[in-house]
Amino acid sequence: MKTSLDRGAASKPSSEQRSTMVRMTIDCTDYAPLGDVDWIEQTERGLLLGVGEEKVRVDVLFPDVLRLKISQAGSFDESPTFATCFEMPAPPPFEVRDTPDEVVVETARLRLHISKHPFAMAAHREDGSVIFEDDRDEEGNPRGYLQLNDAFVVTRRMAPGDSMYGLGEKTGAFDRRGRNFALWNTDILHPNVLRLNHLHEADHTLSGRSTEFDPYYTSIPLFYHCRTTDDAAMVAGFFVDNGYKGNFEFSADGYYRYAFAGGQYTEYVFAGPDLRGALRAYTFVTGRMAPPPIWALGHHQCRYHDYTDDEIFAIGKQYRERDIPCDVLWLDIGYMDGYRVFTWHPTRYPDAPRFIDALKESRFRLVTIVDPGVKVEPGYPVFDEGRAQNVLCKTESGNLYIGKVWPGRSAFPDFVKPEARTWWASLIARHVASGVAGIWIDMNEPATGDIEPFAMRFDRDGEDHPHERYHNQFALLMAKATSEGLAAAQPDHRTFVLSRAGFAGIQRYAAQWLGDNCSNWEHLQMSVPMALAMGISGQPFIGADIPGFVSTPSPELAARWVQCGALTPFCRYHNHWGEPDQYPWSFGPEVEEICRNAIQLRYRLLPYLYTAFFQASASGDPIARPLVYDFQQDRRARETEDAYLLGEALLVAPVCVSGRTERRVYLPEGTWVDWHTGERHTGGRFITAKAPLDRIPLFARGGYIIPTYASAPESTMGHTPELLVLHVFLPDEDGEFSSELHEDDGLTLAFSRGAYHRTAFRLTRRGAAASISAVVSGGGFAEFRRRALRLVFHGFRGKEITLDGRALRVEDGVVEFENRAENFTLELELDDAHRVAAKGGERKALREAL
């Protein structure tokens, strides 16, 4: 959302300044090791060791997942954060071998070696490949774990060719190698951000507008170490379950290091060796996204502006008259009365329920913002309730903590207290009773204005805790309470919450956007690897403000940004107060048409996107996924950060540089079909893709079936199509390929009770023979209206196929037949002519179908 902005241009640091930033390393001069292992005790789940004055615990969760813990003052903190949510699985088989020099914990997938004199750790897979190894100093002394007071540092070995991924929302390259990072949720555009947050190790030559600024809004202490050899790339994941301020140093030669300013060492080790397996294990530990309502996947319109209800109606009318699909209109802080949360402005919105009902008649839903800052004003019911119920944050002395945000002097809910979350949920439930569909939570780093946050303290189980322990978790807990309030208001409906800040596990409660970005090419470029990193950090529902929040884009940038944003998981227009209008129609007729086409493409793809969201909710897989996720053994795929897969089957290559009408795209192994032209490409190589201003390079993966609507609806509200289109991209190579289609009512939790249709497709090619089988599961749902399927074949120009043994006529690669969610099998014969690039009638049919 917005802050008090520093409108001066950010100066680009010199090379000398940049090297200074890289040298800002973690100083562990005064830190000390634990000492020797004094005693060992095998437990039901692993191992307990006495090391110096502390204890070390090894818990085996799965054959390829360990939890490592080190006590403080001899005691373990079993709930260091609110990030985890899993039920402890039964202990898998493991063995413990004790020798004079080391003790080894071995499972079917890994071996953990613990040196005794002195204590050190290393883990390897069953094939001997390294998961991690503690580093040693020049004298050979281990320095894997060092401590000082309540802080600790972990240092491990790293080879020259290794890569580092993860850490959630970070600027810069997708591969984190070569940079250092801080984890401290930060309102990046506050002009005094570095001073207020005591980030002395940050690069003070940068402003929050810089594409190299760090830290950012969301802190996720999950990272991946990718080790490469001549033969393979192997990935291990590491989640440090600690909410204190963290620092990660990936710039050194021969080692990486991380440090936390407080809290205990608790680390989950995911052996991999593939990124996919490590992420799925992490999301088992921290939870997965709940399936969202389908309208949340649509196009959203927002602006920081003091709209009236009539002005909002007028914007919605423009969308409908201009034939630009849109599902949701948003209200920023101007809808409130004096920025008092859970109020409506008396003249701008004199009758909120009636206003919202009228929007619904035009098939729009409404989302409103809610900030955590509660105006300190006796007589204001929210403040009075919070103070009376003792659910607002206090200082060490017991006084009310006061910050200064939009309403002026503000108090903040103590979301660490269950009673505070219950109270907040009740406020949310009352607020959405007016008809509000979802909630946007902002300023929840927490941002406290020009007043430092450190006097804000938190109460857990009656004990006072410093601000630093829960600062990074504040947004997570606010999202939890907000989601619970929505669920209380409509128990059988799916919730939608959008959060600016977050911590590990935020995906359980909220979608996120990338915060206050700038309308320039550099921020468009940055949004791609930043969103991909959030995806592999457990948050699949992510996107950036279109066409940038701060400042004014050129028409070309506006066009390129919507093309990219329409093919990201979250798609929202949003711009800042005082800037010129930045609606799709604000940049002239040519750009309006480009925006219309881009958003209509998103809406035609909604069956495919909706299915991808359900798959993500089940597996933890990202929706926008870096190429390394599916092609880890391909070096060029690992190095690609300016293109990505949307779901399993669409490769998106945004144009993020001004003046470009073509761009270089790496296509991994397989068959790839240009979405716009039907041209076929053999993967494993770079191509030069045409990219005129009116389209984004987009490629479909051979072997996959992509379900779409026949045409783009203006809204998902009430959209129950009788026809679906299946785009079948036949591969040039032999193989078996799986795709899926999920259909349900799009709104309720009835799917969890079996009210859905899920069609599993299997496309098989063996030489000249190809077949498609479809197997449907689920009990169906009352809103289901589909009566037919239209299949558009890409790469097949024959005249006949068989459906369950019955011949069907194919016209220009298209066949249509009745299908109300029944199983079916298609058989077709291919020859060399069927594998050539699309021409003539097929290309004409392709254009009509797309």
Coordinates of N, CA, C and O in Angstrom, one line a residue, residues 355-450:
F355 N -24.6 -0.4 -1.2 CA -23.6 -0.2 -2.2 C -23.0 -1.5 -2.7 O -22.8 -1.8 -3.9
I356 N -22.7 -2.4 -1.8 CA -22.1 -3.7 -2.1 C -23.1 -4.5 -2.9 O -22.7 -5.2 -3.9
D357 N -24.4 -4.5 -2.5 CA -25.4 -5.3 -3.2 C -25.5 -4.8 -4.7 O -25.7 -5.6 -5.6
A358 N -25.4 -3.5 -4.9 CA -25.5 -2.9 -6.2 C -24.3 -3.4 -7.0 O -24.4 -3.7 -8.2
L359 N -23.1 -3.5 -6.4 CA -21.9 -4.0 -7.2 C -22.2 -5.4 -7.6 O -21.8 -5.8 -8.7
K360 N -22.7 -6.2 -6.7 CA -23.0 -7.6 -7.0 C -23.9 -7.8 -8.2 O -23.8 -8.7 -9.0
E361 N -24.8 -6.8 -8.4 CA -25.7 -6.9 -9.5 C -25.0 -6.7 -10.8 O -25.4 -7.2 -11.9
S362 N -23.8 -6.0 -10.8 CA -23.0 -5.9 -11.9 C -21.9 -6.9 -12.0 O -20.9 -6.8 -12.7
R363 N -22.0 -7.9 -11.1 CA -21.1 -9.1 -11.0 C -19.7 -8.7 -10.6 O -18.7 -9.2 -11.1
F364 N -19.6 -7.7 -9.6 CA -18.4 -7.4 -9.0 C -18.5 -7.8 -7.5 O -19.5 -7.7 -6.9
R365 N -17.3 -8.2 -7.0 CA -17.2 -8.3 -5.5 C -16.3 -7.1 -5.0 O -15.6 -6.5 -5.7
L366 N -16.4 -6.9 -3.7 CA -15.6 -5.8 -3.0 C -14.7 -6.4 -2.0 O -15.0 -7.2 -1.2
V367 N -13.4 -5.9 -2.0 CA -12.4 -6.2 -1.0 C -12.0 -4.8 -0.4 O -11.8 -3.9 -1.1
T368 N -11.9 -4.8 0.9 CA -11.5 -3.6 1.6 C -10.2 -3.8 2.4 O -9.9 -4.9 2.9
I369 N -9.5 -2.7 2.6 CA -8.3 -2.8 3.4 C -8.6 -2.7 4.9 O -9.6 -2.0 5.3
V370 N -7.8 -3.4 5.7 CA -7.9 -3.2 7.1 C -6.4 -3.2 7.6 O -5.7 -4.2 7.4
D371 N -6.0 -2.1 8.3 CA -4.7 -2.0 8.9 C -4.7 -2.4 10.4 O -5.8 -2.4 11.0
P372 N -3.6 -2.8 10.9 CA -3.5 -3.1 12.3 C -3.6 -1.9 13.3 O -3.9 -2.1 14.5
G373 N -3.2 -0.7 12.8 CA -3.2 0.4 13.7 C -4.6 0.9 14.1 O -5.4 1.3 13.2
V374 N -4.9 0.9 15.3 CA -6.2 1.3 15.9 C -6.1 2.7 16.5 O -5.2 2.9 17.4
K375 N -6.9 3.6 16.0 CA -6.8 5.0 16.5 C -7.0 5.0 18.0 O -8.0 4.5 18.5
V376 N -6.1 5.7 18.7 CA -6.2 5.9 20.1 C -7.1 7.0 20.4 O -6.8 8.2 20.2
E377 N -8.4 6.7 20.7 CA -9.4 7.7 20.8 C -10.5 7.1 21.7 O -11.4 6.3 21.2
P378 N -10.5 7.5 23.0 CA -11.6 7.1 23.8 C -13.0 7.5 23.2 O -13.2 8.6 22.7
G379 N -13.9 6.5 23.2 CA -15.2 6.7 22.6 C -15.3 6.0 21.2 O -16.4 5.8 20.7
Y380 N -14.2 5.7 20.6 CA -14.1 4.9 19.4 C -14.3 3.5 19.8 O -13.4 2.9 20.5
P381 N -15.3 2.8 19.4 CA -15.6 1.5 19.9 C -14.5 0.4 19.8 O -14.3 -0.4 20.7
V382 N -13.8 0.4 18.7 CA -12.8 -0.6 18.5 C -11.7 -0.4 19.5 O -11.2 -1.3 20.1
F383 N -11.3 0.9 19.7 CA -10.2 1.2 20.7 C -10.7 0.8 22.1 O -10.0 0.2 22.9
D384 N -11.9 1.2 22.4 CA -12.5 1.0 23.7 C -12.5 -0.5 24.0 O -12.2 -1.0 25.1
E385 N -13.0 -1.3 23.0 CA -13.1 -2.8 23.2 C -11.7 -3.4 23.4 O -11.5 -4.2 24.3
G386 N -10.7 -2.9 22.6 CA -9.4 -3.5 22.7 C -8.8 -3.2 24.0 O -8.1 -4.1 24.6
R387 N -8.9 -2.0 24.5 CA -8.3 -1.7 25.8 C -9.1 -2.4 26.9 O -8.4 -2.9 27.8
A388 N -10.4 -2.5 26.9 CA -11.2 -3.1 27.9 C -10.8 -4.6 28.0 O -10.8 -5.2 29.1
Q389 N -10.6 -5.2 26.8 CA -10.3 -6.7 26.8 C -8.9 -7.0 26.9 O -8.5 -8.2 26.9
N390 N -8.0 -6.0 27.1 CA -6.6 -6.2 27.3 C -5.9 -7.0 26.2 O -5.2 -7.9 26.4
V391 N -6.2 -6.6 24.9 CA -5.7 -7.3 23.8 C -4.9 -6.4 22.9 O -4.6 -6.7 21.8
L392 N -4.4 -5.2 23.4 CA -3.6 -4.3 22.7 C -2.1 -4.4 23.3 O -2.0 -4.7 24.4
C393 N -1.2 -4.2 22.4 CA 0.2 -4.4 22.8 C 0.6 -3.3 23.9 O 0.2 -2.2 23.8
K394 N 1.4 -3.8 24.8 CA 1.9 -3.0 25.9 C 3.4 -2.8 25.7 O 4.1 -3.4 24.9
T395 N 3.9 -1.8 26.5 CA 5.4 -1.7 26.7 C 5.9 -2.5 27.9 O 5.1 -3.1 28.6
E396 N 7.1 -2.4 28.1 CA 7.7 -3.2 29.2 C 7.1 -2.8 30.6 O 6.9 -3.6 31.4
S397 N 6.8 -1.5 30.7 CA 6.2 -1.0 32.0 C 4.7 -1.4 32.1 O 4.2 -1.3 33.2
G398 N 4.1 -1.9 31.1 CA 2.7 -2.2 31.1 C 1.8 -1.1 30.5 O 0.5 -1.3 30.5
N399 N 2.4 0.0 30.1 CA 1.6 1.0 29.4 C 1.2 0.6 28.0 O 1.9 -0.3 27.4
L400 N 0.2 1.2 27.4 CA -0.2 0.9 26.0 C 0.9 1.4 25.1 O 1.4 2.5 25.2
Y401 N 1.3 0.5 24.2 CA 2.3 0.9 23.2 C 1.6 1.9 22.2 O 0.5 1.6 21.7
I402 N 2.3 3.0 21.8 CA 1.7 3.9 20.9 C 2.6 4.1 19.7 O 3.8 4.3 19.8
G403 N 2.1 3.9 18.5 CA 2.8 4.2 17.2 C 2.1 5.3 16.6 O 1.1 5.9 17.1
K404 N 2.5 5.7 15.4 CA 1.8 6.8 14.6 C 1.7 6.4 13.2 O 2.7 6.5 12.4
V405 N 0.5 6.0 12.8 CA 0.3 5.6 11.4 C -0.9 6.4 10.9 O -1.1 7.6 11.3
W406 N -1.7 5.9 10.0 CA -2.7 6.7 9.2 C -3.6 7.5 10.1 O -3.9 8.6 9.9
P407 N -4.2 6.9 11.2 CA -5.1 7.6 12.0 C -4.5 8.5 13.0 O -5.1 9.2 13.9
G408 N -3.1 8.6 13.0 CA -2.4 9.4 14.0 C -1.9 8.4 15.1 O -1.4 7.3 14.9
R409 N -2.0 8.8 16.4 CA -1.6 8.0 17.5 C -2.4 6.7 17.5 O -3.6 6.7 17.5
S410 N -1.7 5.6 17.4 CA -2.3 4.3 17.2 C -1.8 3.2 18.1 O -0.6 3.2 18.5
A411 N -2.7 2.3 18.5 CA -2.4 1.1 19.3 C -2.5 -0.1 18.3 O -3.1 0.0 17.2
F412 N -1.9 -1.2 18.8 CA -1.8 -2.4 17.9 C -2.2 -3.6 18.6 O -1.8 -3.8 19.8
P413 N -3.1 -4.4 18.0 CA -3.5 -5.7 18.6 C -2.2 -6.6 18.9 O -1.3 -6.7 18.1
D414 N -2.3 -7.2 20.0 CA -1.2 -8.2 20.4 C -1.7 -9.6 19.8 O -2.2 -10.4 20.5
F415 N -1.4 -9.8 18.5 CA -1.9 -11.0 17.9 C -1.2 -12.3 18.4 O -1.7 -13.4 18.1
V416 N -0.2 -12.1 19.2 CA 0.4 -13.3 19.9 C -0.6 -13.9 20.9 O -0.6 -15.2 21.1
K417 N -1.5 -13.1 21.5 CA -2.4 -13.6 22.4 C -3.6 -14.2 21.7 O -4.2 -13.6 20.8
P418 N -4.0 -15.4 22.0 CA -5.2 -16.0 21.4 C -6.5 -15.1 21.6 O -7.3 -15.0 20.7
E419 N -6.6 -14.5 22.7 CA -7.8 -13.6 23.0 C -7.8 -12.4 22.0 O -8.9 -12.0 21.5
A420 N -6.6 -11.9 21.6 CA -6.5 -10.8 20.7 C -6.9 -11.3 19.3 O -7.6 -10.6 18.5
R421 N -6.5 -12.5 18.9 CA -6.9 -13.0 17.6 C -8.4 -13.3 17.5 O -9.0 -13.0 16.5
T422 N -9.0 -13.8 18.6 CA -10.4 -14.0 18.7 C -11.2 -12.7 18.5 O -12.2 -12.6 17.8
W423 N -10.7 -11.7 19.3 CA -11.3 -10.3 19.2 C -11.3 -9.8 17.8 O -12.2 -9.3 17.2
W424 N -10.1 -9.9 17.2 CA -9.9 -9.3 15.8 C -10.8 -10.1 14.8 O -11.4 -9.5 13.9
A425 N -10.8 -11.4 15.0 CA -11.7 -12.2 14.1 C -13.2 -11.8 14.2 O -13.9 -11.7 13.2
S426 N -13.6 -11.4 15.4 CA -15.0 -11.0 15.6 C -15.2 -9.6 14.9 O -16.3 -9.4 14.3
L427 N -14.2 -8.7 14.9 CA -14.3 -7.5 14.2 C -14.4 -7.7 12.7 O -15.2 -7.1 12.0
I428 N -13.6 -8.6 12.2 CA -13.6 -8.9 10.8 C -15.0 -9.5 10.4 O -15.6 -9.1 9.4
A429 N -15.5 -10.4 11.2 CA -16.8 -11.0 10.9 C -17.9 -10.0 10.9 O -18.8 -10.0 10.0
R430 N -17.9 -9.0 11.8 CA -18.9 -8.0 11.8 C -18.7 -7.1 10.5 O -19.7 -6.7 9.9
H431 N -17.5 -6.8 10.1 CA -17.2 -6.0 9.0 C -17.7 -6.6 7.7 O -18.3 -5.9 6.9
V432 N -17.5 -7.9 7.5 CA -17.8 -8.5 6.3 C -19.3 -8.8 6.2 O -19.8 -9.2 5.2
A433 N -20.0 -8.7 7.3 CA -21.5 -8.9 7.3 C -22.2 -7.9 6.4 O -23.3 -8.2 5.9
S434 N -21.5 -6.8 6.0 CA -22.0 -5.8 5.1 C -22.0 -6.3 3.7 O -22.6 -5.7 2.8
G435 N -21.3 -7.5 3.4 CA -21.2 -8.0 2.1 C -19.8 -8.0 1.5 O -19.6 -8.5 0.4
V436 N -18.8 -7.5 2.2 CA -17.5 -7.5 1.8 C -17.0 -8.9 1.5 O -17.3 -9.8 2.3
A437 N -16.3 -9.2 0.4 CA -16.0 -10.5 0.0 C -14.6 -11.0 0.6 O -14.4 -12.2 0.8
G438 N -13.7 -10.1 0.7 CA -12.4 -10.5 1.2 C -11.7 -9.3 1.9 O -12.2 -8.1 1.8
I439 N -10.6 -9.5 2.5 CA -9.9 -8.5 3.3 C -8.4 -8.4 2.9 O -7.7 -9.4 2.7
W440 N -8.0 -7.1 2.8 CA -6.6 -6.8 2.4 C -6.0 -6.2 3.7 O -6.4 -5.2 4.2
I441 N -5.0 -6.9 4.2 CA -4.3 -6.5 5.4 C -2.9 -5.9 5.0 O -2.2 -6.5 4.3
D442 N -2.6 -4.7 5.5 CA -1.5 -3.9 5.1 C -0.8 -3.3 6.3 O -1.3 -3.5 7.4
M443 N 0.3 -2.7 6.1 CA 1.1 -2.0 7.2 C 1.4 -3.0 8.3 O 1.5 -2.6 9.5
N444 N 1.5 -4.3 8.0 CA 1.6 -5.3 9.1 C 2.9 -5.9 9.2 O 3.1 -7.1 9.6
E445 N 4.0 -5.1 9.0 CA 5.4 -5.6 9.2 C 5.7 -5.8 10.7 O 6.5 -6.7 11.0
P446 N 5.2 -5.0 11.7 CA 4.2 -3.9 11.6 C 4.9 -2.6 11.4 O 6.0 -2.3 11.9
A447 N 4.3 -1.8 10.5 CA 4.8 -0.4 10.3 C 4.2 0.5 11.4 O 3.0 0.5 11.7
T448 N 5.1 1.2 12.1 CA 4.6 2.1 13.2 C 4.9 3.6 13.0 O 5.0 4.3 13.9
G449 N 5.2 3.9 11.7 CA 5.4 5.3 11.4 C 6.8 5.8 11.9 O 7.8 5.0 11.8
D450 N 6.9 7.0 12.3 CA 8.1 7.6 12.8 C 8.5 7.2 14.2 O 9.5 7.6 14.8

